[in-house]
Amino acid sequence: LSGVPREHRAFQYLLAHAVPGDPRHILSTFDRWSCHHEHLSCVGPVKGRIVERLLAERAPRRVLELGTHLGYGAVLLAAGLPPGARLYTVAVEPQHGAVAEKVIRLAGFDERTVELIVGPTDVVIPRLRQHHGLAQADFIFMDHRKRWYLRDLQLLETHQLLAPGATVLADNVLFPGAPHFLQYAKTCGRYRCRLHRASLEY
């Protein structure tokens, strides 16, 4: 009714209530907004703990996120990086990318730690090595449009962007669901698959 997009309303709430430079407080403020005001399709605290645990186990040096919405996932991933590691996060929608950039910087991460790239993933992925200096990724987090999961995984393979032993973590594969991606991952012979059971966000 106000004419202000939901994403901007959430960011204004973040500015008013979150502690700048504190990634955990940024995430918990997003969680409060989603629980008590308007739902946002963020990772959320339950699935966030799965992401944090896998990051701690793998200690990746180069992380790629496909699907920056408002920066929640990027802040979560960046907070779990080992020293000297770098996150490349891809925002499909320019208006979401503009908000995510502000959120990431508000959380205290500069361009040396988190590089935000705006554009369709099928355009960005083939350019990651030449234009952004990402030779290979150790950890990939997919949280964009589910129908693109399989296409983008195969693009990563084609352009040899998956490091040996890389972890590919994909959200919401059961609901709304990414059945073709799941079938490929389970049957192509390149991956060992593990399903993490979790509730939907909030």
PDB file of N, CA, C and O in Angstrom, residues 71-142:
ATOM      1  N   GLY A  71      20.833 -10.473   0.344  1.00  0.00           N
ATOM      2  CA  GLY A  71      22.133 -10.544   0.974  1.00  0.00           C
ATOM      3  C   GLY A  71      22.194 -11.423   2.206  1.00  0.00           C
ATOM      4  O   GLY A  71      23.262 -11.568   2.803  1.00  0.00           O
ATOM      5  N   TYR A  72      21.072 -12.025   2.607  1.00  0.00           N
ATOM      6  CA  TYR A  72      21.071 -12.887   3.791  1.00  0.00           C
ATOM      7  C   TYR A  72      22.054 -14.034   3.620  1.00  0.00           C
ATOM      8  O   TYR A  72      22.920 -14.277   4.465  1.00  0.00           O
ATOM      9  N   GLY A  73      21.911 -14.765   2.508  1.00  0.00           N
ATOM     10  CA  GLY A  73      22.798 -15.902   2.269  1.00  0.00           C
ATOM     11  C   GLY A  73      24.249 -15.481   2.142  1.00  0.00           C
ATOM     12  O   GLY A  73      25.153 -16.178   2.614  1.00  0.00           O
ATOM     13  N   ALA A  74      24.481 -14.336   1.506  1.00  0.00           N
ATOM     14  CA  ALA A  74      25.856 -13.860   1.334  1.00  0.00           C
ATOM     15  C   ALA A  74      26.494 -13.539   2.682  1.00  0.00           C
ATOM     16  O   ALA A  74      27.656 -13.874   2.922  1.00  0.00           O
ATOM     17  N   VAL A  75      25.739 -12.888   3.568  1.00  0.00           N
ATOM     18  CA  VAL A  75      26.261 -12.572   4.906  1.00  0.00           C
ATOM     19  C   VAL A  75      26.518 -13.856   5.686  1.00  0.00           C
ATOM     20  O   VAL A  75      27.544 -14.004   6.355  1.00  0.00           O
ATOM     21  N   LEU A  76      25.585 -14.808   5.586  1.00  0.00           N
ATOM     22  CA  LEU A  76      25.743 -16.101   6.262  1.00  0.00           C
ATOM     23  C   LEU A  76      27.008 -16.813   5.784  1.00  0.00           C
ATOM     24  O   LEU A  76      27.803 -17.318   6.593  1.00  0.00           O
ATOM     25  N   LEU A  77      27.206 -16.860   4.474  1.00  0.00           N
ATOM     26  CA  LEU A  77      28.370 -17.530   3.904  1.00  0.00           C
ATOM     27  C   LEU A  77      29.662 -16.794   4.261  1.00  0.00           C
ATOM     28  O   LEU A  77      30.655 -17.412   4.658  1.00  0.00           O
ATOM     29  N   ALA A  78      29.655 -15.486   4.110  1.00  0.00           N
ATOM     30  CA  ALA A  78      30.863 -14.702   4.376  1.00  0.00           C
ATOM     31  C   ALA A  78      31.293 -14.820   5.829  1.00  0.00           C
ATOM     32  O   ALA A  78      32.495 -14.869   6.134  1.00  0.00           O
ATOM     33  N   ALA A  79      30.318 -14.884   6.739  1.00  0.00           N
ATOM     34  CA  ALA A  79      30.640 -14.996   8.161  1.00  0.00           C
ATOM     35  C   ALA A  79      31.312 -16.325   8.485  1.00  0.00           C
ATOM     36  O   ALA A  79      32.036 -16.428   9.485  1.00  0.00           O
ATOM     37  N   GLY A  80      31.091 -17.344   7.648  1.00  0.00           N
ATOM     38  CA  GLY A  80      31.670 -18.659   7.895  1.00  0.00           C
ATOM     39  C   GLY A  80      32.943 -18.939   7.130  1.00  0.00           C
ATOM     40  O   GLY A  80      33.479 -20.049   7.207  1.00  0.00           O
ATOM     41  N   LEU A  81      33.443 -17.958   6.390  1.00  0.00           N
ATOM     42  CA  LEU A  81      34.652 -18.176   5.598  1.00  0.00           C
ATOM     43  C   LEU A  81      35.898 -18.204   6.476  1.00  0.00           C
ATOM     44  O   LEU A  81      36.007 -17.437   7.431  1.00  0.00           O
ATOM     45  N   PRO A  82      36.865 -19.050   6.135  1.00  0.00           N
ATOM     46  CA  PRO A  82      38.160 -18.982   6.826  1.00  0.00           C
ATOM     47  C   PRO A  82      38.910 -17.729   6.403  1.00  0.00           C
ATOM     48  O   PRO A  82      38.594 -17.129   5.364  1.00  0.00           O
ATOM     49  N   PRO A  83      39.903 -17.294   7.166  1.00  0.00           N
ATOM     50  CA  PRO A  83      40.667 -16.091   6.811  1.00  0.00           C
ATOM     51  C   PRO A  83      41.268 -16.194   5.414  1.00  0.00           C
ATOM     52  O   PRO A  83      41.804 -17.232   5.028  1.00  0.00           O
ATOM     53  N   GLY A  84      41.146 -15.116   4.647  1.00  0.00           N
ATOM     54  CA  GLY A  84      41.716 -15.073   3.311  1.00  0.00           C
ATOM     55  C   GLY A  84      40.830 -15.654   2.220  1.00  0.00           C
ATOM     56  O   GLY A  84      41.175 -15.572   1.035  1.00  0.00           O
ATOM     57  N   ALA A  85      39.692 -16.234   2.591  1.00  0.00           N
ATOM     58  CA  ALA A  85      38.794 -16.813   1.591  1.00  0.00           C
ATOM     59  C   ALA A  85      37.945 -15.712   0.956  1.00  0.00           C
ATOM     60  O   ALA A  85      37.858 -14.587   1.457  1.00  0.00           O
ATOM     61  N   ARG A  86      37.293 -16.055  -0.151  1.00  0.00           N
ATOM     62  CA  ARG A  86      36.509 -15.054  -0.880  1.00  0.00           C
ATOM     63  C   ARG A  86      35.192 -15.648  -1.349  1.00  0.00           C
ATOM     64  O   ARG A  86      35.121 -16.820  -1.729  1.00  0.00           O
ATOM     65  N   LEU A  87      34.143 -14.808  -1.308  1.00  0.00           N
ATOM     66  CA  LEU A  87      32.815 -15.186  -1.771  1.00  0.00           C
ATOM     67  C   LEU A  87      32.460 -14.386  -3.012  1.00  0.00           C
ATOM     68  O   LEU A  87      32.612 -13.167  -3.047  1.00  0.00           O
ATOM     69  N   TYR A  88      31.985 -15.107  -4.044  1.00  0.00           N
ATOM     70  CA  TYR A  88      31.428 -14.484  -5.237  1.00  0.00           C
ATOM     71  C   TYR A  88      29.930 -14.764  -5.207  1.00  0.00           C
ATOM     72  O   TYR A  88      29.525 -15.936  -5.203  1.00  0.00           O
ATOM     73  N   THR A  89      29.118 -13.724  -5.176  1.00  0.00           N
ATOM     74  CA  THR A  89      27.683 -13.939  -5.065  1.00  0.00           C
ATOM     75  C   THR A  89      26.981 -13.273  -6.239  1.00  0.00           C
ATOM     76  O   THR A  89      27.291 -12.131  -6.601  1.00  0.00           O
ATOM     77  N   VAL A  90      26.054 -14.001  -6.865  1.00  0.00           N
ATOM     78  CA  VAL A  90      25.426 -13.558  -8.104  1.00  0.00           C
ATOM     79  C   VAL A  90      23.969 -13.205  -7.853  1.00  0.00           C
ATOM     80  O   VAL A  90      23.174 -14.054  -7.430  1.00  0.00           O
ATOM     81  N   ALA A  91      23.621 -11.948  -8.115  1.00  0.00           N
ATOM     82  CA  ALA A  91      22.244 -11.476  -8.014  1.00  0.00           C
ATOM     83  C   ALA A  91      21.647 -11.428  -9.412  1.00  0.00           C
ATOM     84  O   ALA A  91      22.186 -10.754 -10.295  1.00  0.00           O
ATOM     85  N   VAL A  92      20.552 -12.129  -9.610  1.00  0.00           N
ATOM     86  CA  VAL A  92      19.925 -12.173 -10.930  1.00  0.00           C
ATOM     87  C   VAL A  92      19.206 -10.862 -11.220  1.00  0.00           C
ATOM     88  O   VAL A  92      19.282 -10.325 -12.331  1.00  0.00           O
ATOM     89  N   GLU A  93      18.516 -10.324 -10.218  1.00  0.00           N
ATOM     90  CA  GLU A  93      17.727  -9.105 -10.393  1.00  0.00           C
ATOM     91  C   GLU A  93      18.524  -7.882  -9.932  1.00  0.00           C
ATOM     92  O   GLU A  93      18.980  -7.841  -8.786  1.00  0.00           O
ATOM     93  N   PRO A  94      18.686  -6.867 -10.792  1.00  0.00           N
ATOM     94  CA  PRO A  94      19.462  -5.679 -10.401  1.00  0.00           C
ATOM     95  C   PRO A  94      18.919  -4.974  -9.165  1.00  0.00           C
ATOM     96  O   PRO A  94      19.695  -4.505  -8.330  1.00  0.00           O
ATOM     97  N   GLN A  95      17.581  -4.903  -9.022  1.00  0.00           N
ATOM     98  CA  GLN A  95      17.019  -4.201  -7.869  1.00  0.00           C
ATOM     99  C   GLN A  95      17.310  -4.948  -6.568  1.00  0.00           C
ATOM    100  O   GLN A  95      17.524  -4.320  -5.525  1.00  0.00           O
ATOM    101  N   HIS A  96      17.347  -6.276  -6.621  1.00  0.00           N
ATOM    102  CA  HIS A  96      17.721  -7.048  -5.443  1.00  0.00           C
ATOM    103  C   HIS A  96      19.218  -6.902  -5.167  1.00  0.00           C
ATOM    104  O   HIS A  96      19.638  -6.797  -4.014  1.00  0.00           O
ATOM    105  N   GLY A  97      20.003  -6.882  -6.231  1.00  0.00           N
ATOM    106  CA  GLY A  97      21.442  -6.727  -6.069  1.00  0.00           C
ATOM    107  C   GLY A  97      21.809  -5.416  -5.399  1.00  0.00           C
ATOM    108  O   GLY A  97      22.747  -5.357  -4.601  1.00  0.00           O
ATOM    109  N   ALA A  98      21.064  -4.348  -5.715  1.00  0.00           N
ATOM    110  CA  ALA A  98      21.348  -3.039  -5.119  1.00  0.00           C
ATOM    111  C   ALA A  98      21.138  -3.067  -3.613  1.00  0.00           C
ATOM    112  O   ALA A  98      21.921  -2.495  -2.850  1.00  0.00           O
ATOM    113  N   VAL A  99      20.064  -3.756  -3.176  1.00  0.00           N
ATOM    114  CA  VAL A  99      19.805  -3.872  -1.735  1.00  0.00           C
ATOM    115  C   VAL A  99      20.833  -4.802  -1.099  1.00  0.00           C
ATOM    116  O   VAL A  99      21.387  -4.512  -0.031  1.00  0.00           O
ATOM    117  N   ALA A 100      21.116  -5.933  -1.749  1.00  0.00           N
ATOM    118  CA  ALA A 100      22.062  -6.906  -1.200  1.00  0.00           C
ATOM    119  C   ALA A 100      23.441  -6.282  -0.999  1.00  0.00           C
ATOM    120  O   ALA A 100      24.112  -6.562   0.005  1.00  0.00           O
ATOM    121  N   GLU A 101      23.866  -5.450  -1.935  1.00  0.00           N
ATOM    122  CA  GLU A 101      25.170  -4.782  -1.811  1.00  0.00           C
ATOM    123  C   GLU A 101      25.229  -3.966  -0.521  1.00  0.00           C
ATOM    124  O   GLU A 101      26.210  -4.012   0.222  1.00  0.00           O
ATOM    125  N   LYS A 102      24.165  -3.240  -0.229  1.00  0.00           N
ATOM    126  CA  LYS A 102      24.127  -2.419   0.986  1.00  0.00           C
ATOM    127  C   LYS A 102      24.134  -3.297   2.235  1.00  0.00           C
ATOM    128  O   LYS A 102      24.788  -2.973   3.229  1.00  0.00           O
ATOM    129  N   VAL A 103      23.399  -4.410   2.179  1.00  0.00           N
ATOM    130  CA  VAL A 103      23.341  -5.314   3.332  1.00  0.00           C
ATOM    131  C   VAL A 103      24.705  -5.930   3.604  1.00  0.00           C
ATOM    132  O   VAL A 103      25.164  -5.994   4.754  1.00  0.00           O
ATOM    133  N   ILE A 104      25.363  -6.384   2.548  1.00  0.00           N
ATOM    134  CA  ILE A 104      26.687  -7.022   2.693  1.00  0.00           C
ATOM    135  C   ILE A 104      27.698  -6.044   3.282  1.00  0.00           C
ATOM    136  O   ILE A 104      28.469  -6.391   4.185  1.00  0.00           O
ATOM    137  N   ARG A 105      27.690  -4.818   2.785  1.00  0.00           N
ATOM    138  CA  ARG A 105      28.626  -3.814   3.309  1.00  0.00           C
ATOM    139  C   ARG A 105      28.243  -3.407   4.733  1.00  0.00           C
ATOM    140  O   ARG A 105      29.129  -3.160   5.570  1.00  0.00           O
ATOM    141  N   LEU A 106      26.940  -3.331   5.028  1.00  0.00           N
ATOM    142  CA  LEU A 106      26.494  -3.009   6.387  1.00  0.00           C
ATOM    143  C   LEU A 106      26.985  -4.061   7.377  1.00  0.00           C
ATOM    144  O   LEU A 106      27.319  -3.744   8.526  1.00  0.00           O
ATOM    145  N   ALA A 107      27.056  -5.310   6.911  1.00  0.00           N
ATOM    146  CA  ALA A 107      27.528  -6.398   7.775  1.00  0.00           C
ATOM    147  C   ALA A 107      29.043  -6.347   7.992  1.00  0.00           C
ATOM    148  O   ALA A 107      29.563  -7.085   8.840  1.00  0.00           O
ATOM    149  N   GLY A 108      29.730  -5.517   7.228  1.00  0.00           N
ATOM    150  CA  GLY A 108      31.167  -5.339   7.459  1.00  0.00           C
ATOM    151  C   GLY A 108      32.080  -6.031   6.472  1.00  0.00           C
ATOM    152  O   GLY A 108      33.295  -6.096   6.696  1.00  0.00           O
ATOM    153  N   PHE A 109      31.537  -6.536   5.359  1.00  0.00           N
ATOM    154  CA  PHE A 109      32.352  -7.243   4.372  1.00  0.00           C
ATOM    155  C   PHE A 109      32.635  -6.338   3.177  1.00  0.00           C
ATOM    156  O   PHE A 109      31.709  -5.830   2.549  1.00  0.00           O
ATOM    157  N   ASP A 110      33.925  -6.164   2.860  1.00  0.00           N
ATOM    158  CA  ASP A 110      34.291  -5.313   1.733  1.00  0.00           C
ATOM    159  C   ASP A 110      34.433  -6.149   0.465  1.00  0.00           C
ATOM    160  O   ASP A 110      34.222  -7.364   0.465  1.00  0.00           O
ATOM    161  N   GLU A 111      34.821  -5.463  -0.628  1.00  0.00           N
ATOM    162  CA  GLU A 111      34.903  -6.124  -1.936  1.00  0.00           C
ATOM    163  C   GLU A 111      35.981  -7.192  -1.994  1.00  0.00           C
ATOM    164  O   GLU A 111      35.932  -8.083  -2.839  1.00  0.00           O
ATOM    165  N   ARG A 112      36.973  -7.124  -1.120  1.00  0.00           N
ATOM    166  CA  ARG A 112      38.023  -8.145  -1.116  1.00  0.00           C
ATOM    167  C   ARG A 112      37.501  -9.476  -0.579  1.00  0.00           C
ATOM    168  O   ARG A 112      38.010 -10.538  -0.937  1.00  0.00           O
ATOM    169  N   THR A 113      36.493  -9.410   0.273  1.00  0.00           N
ATOM    170  CA  THR A 113      35.919 -10.628   0.853  1.00  0.00           C
ATOM    171  C   THR A 113      34.695 -11.092   0.091  1.00  0.00           C
ATOM    172  O   THR A 113      34.515 -12.297  -0.140  1.00  0.00           O
ATOM    173  N   VAL A 114      33.835 -10.161  -0.309  1.00  0.00           N
ATOM    174  CA  VAL A 114      32.598 -10.507  -1.019  1.00  0.00           C
ATOM    175  C   VAL A 114      32.482  -9.666  -2.279  1.00  0.00           C
ATOM    176  O   VAL A 114      32.406  -8.437  -2.210  1.00  0.00           O
ATOM    177  N   GLU A 115      32.480 -10.328  -3.426  1.00  0.00           N
ATOM    178  CA  GLU A 115      32.232  -9.638  -4.700  1.00  0.00           C
ATOM    179  C   GLU A 115      30.821  -9.955  -5.155  1.00  0.00           C
ATOM    180  O   GLU A 115      30.467 -11.126  -5.337  1.00  0.00           O
ATOM    181  N   LEU A 116      30.022  -8.924  -5.340  1.00  0.00           N
ATOM    182  CA  LEU A 116      28.655  -9.096  -5.819  1.00  0.00           C
ATOM    183  C   LEU A 116      28.619  -8.873  -7.326  1.00  0.00           C
ATOM    184  O   LEU A 116      29.123  -7.866  -7.822  1.00  0.00           O
ATOM    185  N   ILE A 117      28.048  -9.826  -8.034  1.00  0.00           N
ATOM    186  CA  ILE A 117      27.951  -9.786  -9.491  1.00  0.00           C
ATOM    187  C   ILE A 117      26.475  -9.788  -9.859  1.00  0.00           C
ATOM    188  O   ILE A 117      25.704 -10.608  -9.342  1.00  0.00           O
ATOM    189  N   VAL A 118      26.062  -8.884 -10.738  1.00  0.00           N
ATOM    190  CA  VAL A 118      24.659  -8.795 -11.135  1.00  0.00           C
ATOM    191  C   VAL A 118      24.496  -9.290 -12.561  1.00  0.00           C
ATOM    192  O   VAL A 118      25.233  -8.861 -13.467  1.00  0.00           O
ATOM    193  N   GLY A 119      23.538 -10.183 -12.762  1.00  0.00           N
ATOM    194  CA  GLY A 119      23.252 -10.665 -14.100  1.00  0.00           C
ATOM    195  C   GLY A 119      22.675 -12.067 -14.083  1.00  0.00           C
ATOM    196  O   GLY A 119      22.755 -12.771 -13.066  1.00  0.00           O
ATOM    197  N   PRO A 120      22.074 -12.509 -15.183  1.00  0.00           N
ATOM    198  CA  PRO A 120      21.548 -13.871 -15.272  1.00  0.00           C
ATOM    199  C   PRO A 120      22.678 -14.884 -15.094  1.00  0.00           C
ATOM    200  O   PRO A 120      23.773 -14.698 -15.615  1.00  0.00           O
ATOM    201  N   THR A 121      22.401 -15.944 -14.360  1.00  0.00           N
ATOM    202  CA  THR A 121      23.468 -16.900 -14.044  1.00  0.00           C
ATOM    203  C   THR A 121      24.039 -17.577 -15.283  1.00  0.00           C
ATOM    204  O   THR A 121      25.234 -17.891 -15.322  1.00  0.00           O
ATOM    205  N   ASP A 122      23.215 -17.787 -16.310  1.00  0.00           N
ATOM    206  CA  ASP A 122      23.742 -18.446 -17.509  1.00  0.00           C
ATOM    207  C   ASP A 122      24.665 -17.522 -18.305  1.00  0.00           C
ATOM    208  O   ASP A 122      25.438 -17.992 -19.149  1.00  0.00           O
ATOM    209  N   VAL A 123      24.609 -16.223 -18.033  1.00  0.00           N
ATOM    210  CA  VAL A 123      25.538 -15.269 -18.641  1.00  0.00           C
ATOM    211  C   VAL A 123      26.773 -15.096 -17.761  1.00  0.00           C
ATOM    212  O   VAL A 123      27.905 -15.020 -18.251  1.00  0.00           O
ATOM    213  N   VAL A 124      26.553 -15.055 -16.448  1.00  0.00           N
ATOM    214  CA  VAL A 124      27.651 -14.795 -15.503  1.00  0.00           C
ATOM    215  C   VAL A 124      28.607 -15.980 -15.407  1.00  0.00           C
ATOM    216  O   VAL A 124      29.835 -15.796 -15.420  1.00  0.00           O
ATOM    217  N   ILE A 125      28.076 -17.199 -15.294  1.00  0.00           N
ATOM    218  CA  ILE A 125      28.935 -18.373 -15.057  1.00  0.00           C
ATOM    219  C   ILE A 125      30.043 -18.518 -16.100  1.00  0.00           C
ATOM    220  O   ILE A 125      31.209 -18.701 -15.734  1.00  0.00           O
ATOM    221  N   PRO A 126      29.762 -18.416 -17.408  1.00  0.00           N
ATOM    222  CA  PRO A 126      30.851 -18.560 -18.383  1.00  0.00           C
ATOM    223  C   PRO A 126      31.910 -17.460 -18.300  1.00  0.00           C
ATOM    224  O   PRO A 126      33.006 -17.614 -18.840  1.00  0.00           O
ATOM    225  N   ARG A 127      31.607 -16.364 -17.604  1.00  0.00           N
ATOM    226  CA  ARG A 127      32.541 -15.236 -17.523  1.00  0.00           C
ATOM    227  C   ARG A 127      33.274 -15.171 -16.191  1.00  0.00           C
ATOM    228  O   ARG A 127      34.081 -14.261 -15.973  1.00  0.00           O
ATOM    229  N   LEU A 128      33.007 -16.105 -15.293  1.00  0.00           N
ATOM    230  CA  LEU A 128      33.577 -16.016 -13.950  1.00  0.00           C
ATOM    231  C   LEU A 128      35.099 -16.053 -13.951  1.00  0.00           C
ATOM    232  O   LEU A 128      35.749 -15.307 -13.217  1.00  0.00           O
ATOM    233  N   ARG A 129      35.671 -16.918 -14.761  1.00  0.00           N
ATOM    234  CA  ARG A 129      37.135 -17.041 -14.761  1.00  0.00           C
ATOM    235  C   ARG A 129      37.796 -15.805 -15.389  1.00  0.00           C
ATOM    236  O   ARG A 129      38.685 -15.191 -14.790  1.00  0.00           O
ATOM    237  N   GLN A 130      37.348 -15.422 -16.557  1.00  0.00           N
ATOM    238  CA  GLN A 130      38.013 -14.350 -17.289  1.00  0.00           C
ATOM    239  C   GLN A 130      37.728 -12.971 -16.694  1.00  0.00           C
ATOM    240  O   GLN A 130      38.622 -12.122 -16.609  1.00  0.00           O
ATOM    241  N   HIS A 131      36.488 -12.735 -16.281  1.00  0.00           N
ATOM    242  CA  HIS A 131      36.091 -11.390 -15.860  1.00  0.00           C
ATOM    243  C   HIS A 131      36.156 -11.181 -14.354  1.00  0.00           C
ATOM    244  O   HIS A 131      36.189 -10.034 -13.896  1.00  0.00           O
ATOM    245  N   HIS A 132      36.131 -12.266 -13.575  1.00  0.00           N
ATOM    246  CA  HIS A 132      36.089 -12.106 -12.118  1.00  0.00           C
ATOM    247  C   HIS A 132      37.204 -12.858 -11.396  1.00  0.00           C
ATOM    248  O   HIS A 132      37.289 -12.794 -10.176  1.00  0.00           O
ATOM    249  N   GLY A 133      38.026 -13.555 -12.135  1.00  0.00           N
ATOM    250  CA  GLY A 133      39.186 -14.194 -11.532  1.00  0.00           C
ATOM    251  C   GLY A 133      38.894 -15.431 -10.711  1.00  0.00           C
ATOM    252  O   GLY A 133      39.721 -15.859  -9.919  1.00  0.00           O
ATOM    253  N   LEU A 134      37.705 -16.033 -10.903  1.00  0.00           N
ATOM    254  CA  LEU A 134      37.373 -17.265 -10.175  1.00  0.00           C
ATOM    255  C   LEU A 134      37.770 -18.457 -11.040  1.00  0.00           C
ATOM    256  O   LEU A 134      37.055 -18.829 -11.976  1.00  0.00           O
ATOM    257  N   ALA A 135      38.913 -19.057 -10.736  1.00  0.00           N
ATOM    258  CA  ALA A 135      39.372 -20.206 -11.519  1.00  0.00           C
ATOM    259  C   ALA A 135      38.515 -21.436 -11.229  1.00  0.00           C
ATOM    260  O   ALA A 135      38.047 -22.116 -12.143  1.00  0.00           O
ATOM    261  N   GLN A 136      38.298 -21.723  -9.936  1.00  0.00           N
ATOM    262  CA  GLN A 136      37.453 -22.833  -9.523  1.00  0.00           C
ATOM    263  C   GLN A 136      36.873 -22.526  -8.144  1.00  0.00           C
ATOM    264  O   GLN A 136      37.492 -21.831  -7.341  1.00  0.00           O
ATOM    265  N   ALA A 137      35.684 -23.056  -7.896  1.00  0.00           N
ATOM    266  CA  ALA A 137      35.020 -22.859  -6.607  1.00  0.00           C
ATOM    267  C   ALA A 137      35.068 -24.156  -5.808  1.00  0.00           C
ATOM    268  O   ALA A 137      34.866 -25.246  -6.345  1.00  0.00           O
ATOM    269  N   ASP A 138      35.344 -24.029  -4.511  1.00  0.00           N
ATOM    270  CA  ASP A 138      35.366 -25.186  -3.606  1.00  0.00           C
ATOM    271  C   ASP A 138      33.983 -25.481  -3.019  1.00  0.00           C
ATOM    272  O   ASP A 138      33.717 -26.591  -2.567  1.00  0.00           O
ATOM    273  N   PHE A 139      33.137 -24.447  -3.002  1.00  0.00           N
ATOM    274  CA  PHE A 139      31.830 -24.564  -2.341  1.00  0.00           C
ATOM    275  C   PHE A 139      30.848 -23.715  -3.140  1.00  0.00           C
ATOM    276  O   PHE A 139      31.088 -22.540  -3.373  1.00  0.00           O
ATOM    277  N   ILE A 140      29.752 -24.332  -3.577  1.00  0.00           N
ATOM    278  CA  ILE A 140      28.736 -23.636  -4.360  1.00  0.00           C
ATOM    279  C   ILE A 140      27.410 -23.736  -3.619  1.00  0.00           C
ATOM    280  O   ILE A 140      26.991 -24.829  -3.226  1.00  0.00           O
ATOM    281  N   PHE A 141      26.766 -22.605  -3.417  1.00  0.00           N
ATOM    282  CA  PHE A 141      25.448 -22.572  -2.773  1.00  0.00           C
ATOM    283  C   PHE A 141      24.434 -22.082  -3.794  1.00  0.00           C
ATOM    284  O   PHE A 141      24.530 -20.965  -4.301  1.00  0.00           O
ATOM    285  N   MET A 142      23.456 -22.939  -4.105  1.00  0.00           N
ATOM    286  CA  MET A 142      22.409 -22.593  -5.068  1.00  0.00           C
ATOM    287  C   MET A 142      21.132 -22.257  -4.322  1.00  0.00           C
ATOM    288  O   MET A 142      20.606 -23.085  -3.567  1.00  0.00           O
TER     289      MET A 142
END
